[in-house]
Amino acid sequence: MNAVSNFVLAVLNRAERGWPADGHQPRWDDRPRTRKMYEPRQAIGFHDLDADDETDLQALLWSCVSAFGYRNRRIEVSPNDRQYRALRVATPVYGRATAVGGGLYPLELYLRTGGSTHLASGVYYVDWAMHELVTLAPDPVATASGHELVVTVRYWANSFKYGEFAYHVVGMDTGAFLLGLELALRERGVGRRTTRLAISDESSRTALGIGSPLEDVYAIVRLGDDPVDLSAGLVPTAHAPERSREVRVFPQMTAVLDEHLSAASRERVFGFGEFPIDDAERALDSRHTAFGRFVPETVPGESFTALGVRAQQVADDLSLSLDLAPVDLYAFASNVSSLEPAIHRFDREHRAWVRCADPVPTEDLQSAYFLDNYDMGLVGASLILVVDPSVVRDVEGNGYRSLNAQIGALSQAIYLIAEDLGIGCGAILGFNNVRMGEWALGREPADLDDRWPYLLLTLGMERRPLQRFRARLTLGEDI
């Protein structure tokens, strides 16, 4: 069995069999930065690109801000035991359009460009917070044209908290971002583009100033049809010092990464059809996690069915584009009108929820969840995404990252669909996959040939606060 297969089975069985890696304790006083800060800093602002520069380039950059940048400051009343930090000037917490594991946002964005009127060709770091492009590796002799957004994962930005589990989480983070970015690009009318789950080589990593086991390329979004062929041997002229005094490297995730770098070769195309909401930008702006917000009100059955129809459509689109097995939706319904309390499977043919198993007591559902920040007695339904994980054995085909990107994108879609329907949503990474599988599928999943619950999302009605804080940040974009 390869390193990836061993790792995935350890993750899926960790609640039942234990996983020594779960003993990792984060050092919050030595956490990394939320984005890179380069020295020396030579930058050009997004606003310095004007009508003489390509419209699609500007749309790409502002779409990054829309999908990944700060939206509003989170200063509302919350049961989060670290909420006091969000109220301090020195440690603010911001909401964003993209949902990621633990709110850590470990992705980094780079631009490879053949240049435009006000932008020289080369490699740039996309500083989504400052709305600037930071020069990394200029290429004054390039004859290339076009633009590519390179999406990487900086592992320590997640693993400082999650340890070995980080490698499982960051692939989903990538998918969630790519879905949000695609919606933002559509809103801005960007035409020909291709998003693929990319395989990096040493030359491309060198030009970005990254390397194993600290950071790797996960996706590339290309504007137009042709790749951006920059000069060979580019080396960054700026570097980003690490803030953490100690950066830990975790052996299991490093073994999985090494296996990927040595064998992966297939770049799957990421995409989906028409997204099933009318105003994607509004949904991106409003997206939030229903952490501590659920109240014991009944979820309208019509809305819950609409959520199933829309989510299944996106799931099947993603499966088709990525050439992966279908994802099935199961709901542990407890307070949904027109649905009896029981486990229901979404039936594609009849476009409806169909009862498939007896209800599970609330206390058992609560015990299958690792933490205590969601009260299962308050949610209307717990939704699990059930997958065929056998594709992770296909290291050459980039199977593991592709599966996780699919699930991350689907979870982001469900957040936005739920927001559009007035339903609260919260994703859960840590739960008992084996017990959930036994309840929903009728038997305990054991190996990679079985279907497994892969992600849990809680859905329900949210409390209506008596007060609201207006703390929205503007994108700064002229639209």
CSV table of N, CA and C in Angstrom, one decimal, residues 103-188:
chain,number,residue,atom,x,y,z
A,103,GLY,N,-10.4,28.2,9.3
A,103,GLY,CA,-10.3,29.6,9.0
A,103,GLY,C,-8.8,30.0,8.9
A,104,LEU,N,-8.0,29.2,8.4
A,104,LEU,CA,-6.5,29.4,8.3
A,104,LEU,C,-6.0,30.0,7.0
A,105,TYR,N,-6.7,29.7,5.9
A,105,TYR,CA,-6.3,30.3,4.6
A,105,TYR,C,-4.9,30.1,4.2
A,106,PRO,N,-4.5,28.8,4.0
A,106,PRO,CA,-3.0,28.6,3.7
A,106,PRO,C,-2.6,28.7,2.3
A,107,LEU,N,-3.5,29.2,1.4
A,107,LEU,CA,-3.2,29.3,0.0
A,107,LEU,C,-2.4,30.6,-0.3
A,108,GLU,N,-1.5,30.5,-1.3
A,108,GLU,CA,-0.8,31.6,-1.8
A,108,GLU,C,-1.1,31.7,-3.3
A,109,LEU,N,-1.1,33.0,-3.8
A,109,LEU,CA,-1.4,33.2,-5.2
A,109,LEU,C,-0.3,33.9,-5.9
A,110,TYR,N,0.0,33.5,-7.1
A,110,TYR,CA,1.1,34.1,-7.8
A,110,TYR,C,0.6,34.3,-9.3
A,111,LEU,N,1.2,35.3,-9.9
A,111,LEU,CA,0.9,35.5,-11.3
A,111,LEU,C,2.1,35.3,-12.2
A,112,ARG,N,1.9,34.5,-13.2
A,112,ARG,CA,2.9,34.3,-14.3
A,112,ARG,C,2.4,35.1,-15.5
A,113,THR,N,3.1,36.0,-16.0
A,113,THR,CA,2.5,36.9,-17.0
A,113,THR,C,3.5,37.2,-18.1
A,114,GLY,N,3.0,37.3,-19.3
A,114,GLY,CA,3.8,37.8,-20.4
A,114,GLY,C,3.8,39.3,-20.5
A,115,GLY,N,3.1,40.0,-19.5
A,115,GLY,CA,3.1,41.4,-19.4
A,115,GLY,C,1.9,42.1,-20.1
A,116,SER,N,1.8,43.4,-19.8
A,116,SER,CA,0.8,44.2,-20.5
A,116,SER,C,1.3,45.6,-20.5
A,117,THR,N,0.5,46.6,-20.8
A,117,THR,CA,1.0,48.0,-21.0
A,117,THR,C,1.8,48.5,-19.7
A,118,HIS,N,1.2,48.3,-18.5
A,118,HIS,CA,1.8,48.8,-17.3
A,118,HIS,C,2.4,47.7,-16.4
A,119,LEU,N,2.6,46.5,-17.0
A,119,LEU,CA,3.1,45.4,-16.2
A,119,LEU,C,4.1,44.6,-17.0
A,120,ALA,N,5.3,44.6,-16.4
A,120,ALA,CA,6.4,43.8,-17.1
A,120,ALA,C,6.2,42.3,-17.0
A,121,SER,N,6.8,41.6,-17.9
A,121,SER,CA,6.6,40.1,-17.9
A,121,SER,C,7.4,39.6,-16.7
A,122,GLY,N,7.0,38.4,-16.3
A,122,GLY,CA,7.7,37.8,-15.2
A,122,GLY,C,6.7,37.1,-14.2
A,123,VAL,N,7.2,36.9,-13.0
A,123,VAL,CA,6.4,36.2,-11.9
A,123,VAL,C,6.2,37.2,-10.8
A,124,TYR,N,5.0,37.3,-10.3
A,124,TYR,CA,4.6,38.2,-9.2
A,124,TYR,C,3.8,37.4,-8.1
A,125,TYR,N,3.9,38.0,-6.9
A,125,TYR,CA,3.1,37.5,-5.8
A,125,TYR,C,1.9,38.4,-5.8
A,126,VAL,N,0.7,37.7,-5.7
A,126,VAL,CA,-0.6,38.5,-5.7
A,126,VAL,C,-0.9,38.7,-4.2
A,127,ASP,N,-0.7,40.0,-3.8
A,127,ASP,CA,-1.0,40.4,-2.4
A,127,ASP,C,-2.5,40.8,-2.4
A,128,TRP,N,-3.4,39.9,-2.1
A,128,TRP,CA,-4.8,40.2,-2.1
A,128,TRP,C,-5.2,41.1,-1.1
A,129,ALA,N,-4.5,41.3,0.0
A,129,ALA,CA,-4.8,42.2,1.1
A,129,ALA,C,-4.5,43.6,0.8
A,130,MET,N,-3.3,43.8,0.1
A,130,MET,CA,-2.9,45.2,-0.2
A,130,MET,C,-3.3,45.6,-1.7
A,131,HIS,N,-3.9,44.7,-2.4
A,131,HIS,CA,-4.3,44.9,-3.8
A,131,HIS,C,-3.1,45.3,-4.6
A,132,GLU,N,-2.0,44.5,-4.5
A,132,GLU,CA,-0.8,44.8,-5.2
A,132,GLU,C,-0.2,43.5,-5.8
A,133,LEU,N,0.6,43.7,-6.8
A,133,LEU,CA,1.5,42.6,-7.4
A,133,LEU,C,2.9,42.9,-6.9
A,134,VAL,N,3.5,42.0,-6.2
A,134,VAL,CA,4.8,42.1,-5.7
A,134,VAL,C,5.8,41.4,-6.7
A,135,THR,N,6.8,42.1,-7.2
A,135,THR,CA,7.7,41.5,-8.1
A,135,THR,C,8.5,40.4,-7.5
A,136,LEU,N,8.5,39.2,-8.1
A,136,LEU,CA,9.3,38.1,-7.6
A,136,LEU,C,10.5,37.8,-8.5
A,137,ALA,N,10.2,37.5,-9.8
A,137,ALA,CA,11.2,37.1,-10.8
A,137,ALA,C,10.9,37.8,-12.1
A,138,PRO,N,11.4,39.0,-12.3
A,138,PRO,CA,11.2,39.7,-13.6
A,138,PRO,C,11.9,38.9,-14.7
A,139,ASP,N,11.3,39.1,-15.9
A,139,ASP,CA,11.7,38.4,-17.1
A,139,ASP,C,11.8,39.4,-18.3
A,140,PRO,N,12.7,40.3,-18.3
A,140,PRO,CA,12.7,41.4,-19.3
A,140,PRO,C,12.9,40.9,-20.7
A,141,VAL,N,13.4,39.7,-20.9
A,141,VAL,CA,13.6,39.2,-22.3
A,141,VAL,C,12.5,38.2,-22.8
A,142,ALA,N,11.5,38.1,-22.0
A,142,ALA,CA,10.5,37.1,-22.3
A,142,ALA,C,9.7,37.5,-23.6
A,143,THR,N,9.3,36.6,-24.4
A,143,THR,CA,8.5,36.8,-25.5
A,143,THR,C,7.1,36.2,-25.4
A,144,ALA,N,6.8,35.8,-24.1
A,144,ALA,CA,5.5,35.2,-23.8
A,144,ALA,C,4.4,36.2,-23.8
A,145,SER,N,3.2,35.7,-23.9
A,145,SER,CA,2.0,36.5,-23.8
A,145,SER,C,1.0,35.7,-22.9
A,146,GLY,N,0.0,36.4,-22.4
A,146,GLY,CA,-1.0,35.7,-21.6
A,146,GLY,C,-0.7,35.8,-20.1
A,147,HIS,N,-1.6,35.2,-19.3
A,147,HIS,CA,-1.5,35.3,-17.9
A,147,HIS,C,-2.0,34.0,-17.3
A,148,GLU,N,-1.3,33.6,-16.2
A,148,GLU,CA,-1.6,32.4,-15.4
A,148,GLU,C,-1.6,32.7,-13.9
A,149,LEU,N,-2.7,32.4,-13.2
A,149,LEU,CA,-2.7,32.4,-11.8
A,149,LEU,C,-2.3,31.1,-11.2
A,150,VAL,N,-1.2,31.1,-10.4
A,150,VAL,CA,-0.7,29.9,-9.8
A,150,VAL,C,-1.2,29.8,-8.3
A,151,VAL,N,-1.8,28.8,-8.0
A,151,VAL,CA,-2.4,28.6,-6.6
A,151,VAL,C,-1.5,27.6,-5.9
A,152,THR,N,-0.9,28.0,-4.8
A,152,THR,CA,-0.1,27.0,-4.0
A,152,THR,C,-0.6,26.9,-2.6
A,153,VAL,N,-0.1,25.9,-1.9
A,153,VAL,CA,-0.4,25.7,-0.5
A,153,VAL,C,0.9,25.9,0.3
A,154,ARG,N,0.8,26.8,1.3
A,154,ARG,CA,1.9,26.9,2.2
A,154,ARG,C,1.5,26.1,3.5
A,155,TYR,N,2.1,24.9,3.6
A,155,TYR,CA,1.6,23.9,4.5
A,155,TYR,C,1.7,24.4,6.0
A,156,TRP,N,2.7,25.1,6.4
A,156,TRP,CA,2.9,25.5,7.8
A,156,TRP,C,1.7,26.4,8.2
A,157,ALA,N,1.2,27.2,7.2
A,157,ALA,CA,0.0,28.1,7.6
A,157,ALA,C,-1.2,27.3,8.1
A,158,ASN,N,-1.2,26.0,7.8
A,158,ASN,CA,-2.3,25.1,8.3
A,158,ASN,C,-1.7,24.1,9.3
A,159,SER,N,-0.6,23.5,9.0
A,159,SER,CA,-0.1,22.4,9.9
A,159,SER,C,0.3,22.9,11.3
A,160,PHE,N,0.6,24.2,11.5
A,160,PHE,CA,0.9,24.7,12.8
A,160,PHE,C,-0.2,24.4,13.8
A,161,LYS,N,-1.5,24.3,13.2
A,161,LYS,CA,-2.6,24.0,14.0
A,161,LYS,C,-3.0,22.5,13.9
A,162,TYR,N,-3.1,22.0,12.7
A,162,TYR,CA,-3.6,20.7,12.5
A,162,TYR,C,-2.6,19.6,12.4
A,163,GLY,N,-1.3,19.9,12.4
A,163,GLY,CA,-0.3,18.9,12.3
A,163,GLY,C,-0.4,18.0,11.0
A,164,GLU,N,-0.3,16.7,11.2
A,164,GLU,CA,-0.4,15.8,10.0
A,164,GLU,C,-1.7,16.0,9.2
A,165,PHE,N,-2.8,16.2,9.9
A,165,PHE,CA,-4.1,16.3,9.3
A,165,PHE,C,-4.1,17.5,8.3
A,166,ALA,N,-3.2,18.4,8.3
A,166,ALA,CA,-3.2,19.5,7.4
A,166,ALA,C,-3.3,19.1,5.9
A,167,TYR,N,-2.5,18.0,5.6
A,167,TYR,CA,-2.5,17.7,4.2
A,167,TYR,C,-3.9,17.3,3.6
A,168,HIS,N,-4.7,16.7,4.5
A,168,HIS,CA,-6.1,16.4,4.1
A,168,HIS,C,-6.9,17.6,3.9
A,169,VAL,N,-6.7,18.6,4.8
A,169,VAL,CA,-7.5,19.8,4.8
A,169,VAL,C,-7.3,20.7,3.6
A,170,VAL,N,-6.0,20.9,3.3
A,170,VAL,CA,-5.6,21.9,2.3
A,170,VAL,C,-6.1,21.7,0.9
A,171,GLY,N,-6.2,20.4,0.6
A,171,GLY,CA,-6.8,20.0,-0.8
A,171,GLY,C,-8.2,20.5,-0.9
A,172,MET,N,-9.0,20.4,0.2
A,172,MET,CA,-10.4,20.9,0.2
A,172,MET,C,-10.4,22.4,0.1
A,173,ASP,N,-9.4,23.1,0.8
A,173,ASP,CA,-9.3,24.5,0.8
A,173,ASP,C,-9.1,25.0,-0.6
A,174,THR,N,-8.3,24.3,-1.4
A,174,THR,CA,-8.0,24.6,-2.8
A,174,THR,C,-9.3,24.6,-3.6
A,175,GLY,N,-10.1,23.5,-3.5
A,175,GLY,CA,-11.3,23.4,-4.2
A,175,GLY,C,-12.3,24.4,-3.9
A,176,ALA,N,-12.4,24.8,-2.6
A,176,ALA,CA,-13.4,25.8,-2.2
A,176,ALA,C,-13.0,27.2,-2.8
A,177,PHE,N,-11.7,27.5,-2.8
A,177,PHE,CA,-11.2,28.7,-3.5
A,177,PHE,C,-11.5,28.7,-5.0
A,178,LEU,N,-11.2,27.6,-5.6
A,178,LEU,CA,-11.4,27.6,-7.1
A,178,LEU,C,-12.8,27.8,-7.5
A,179,LEU,N,-13.8,27.2,-6.7
A,179,LEU,CA,-15.2,27.4,-7.0
A,179,LEU,C,-15.5,28.9,-6.8
A,180,GLY,N,-15.1,29.5,-5.7
A,180,GLY,CA,-15.4,30.9,-5.5
A,180,GLY,C,-14.8,31.8,-6.6
A,181,LEU,N,-13.5,31.5,-7.0
A,181,LEU,CA,-12.8,32.3,-8.0
A,181,LEU,C,-13.6,32.1,-9.3
A,182,GLU,N,-14.0,30.9,-9.7
A,182,GLU,CA,-14.7,30.7,-10.9
A,182,GLU,C,-16.0,31.6,-11.0
A,183,LEU,N,-16.7,31.6,-9.9
A,183,LEU,CA,-17.9,32.4,-9.8
A,183,LEU,C,-17.6,33.9,-10.0
A,184,ALA,N,-16.5,34.4,-9.3
A,184,ALA,CA,-16.1,35.8,-9.4
A,184,ALA,C,-15.7,36.1,-10.8
A,185,LEU,N,-15.0,35.2,-11.5
A,185,LEU,CA,-14.6,35.4,-12.9
A,185,LEU,C,-15.8,35.5,-13.8
A,186,ARG,N,-16.8,34.7,-13.6
A,186,ARG,CA,-18.0,34.7,-14.4
A,186,ARG,C,-18.8,36.0,-14.2
A,187,GLU,N,-18.8,36.5,-12.9
A,187,GLU,CA,-19.5,37.8,-12.7
A,187,GLU,C,-18.8,38.9,-13.4
A,188,ARG,N,-17.5,38.8,-13.7
A,188,ARG,CA,-16.8,39.9,-14.4
A,188,ARG,C,-16.7,39.6,-15.9
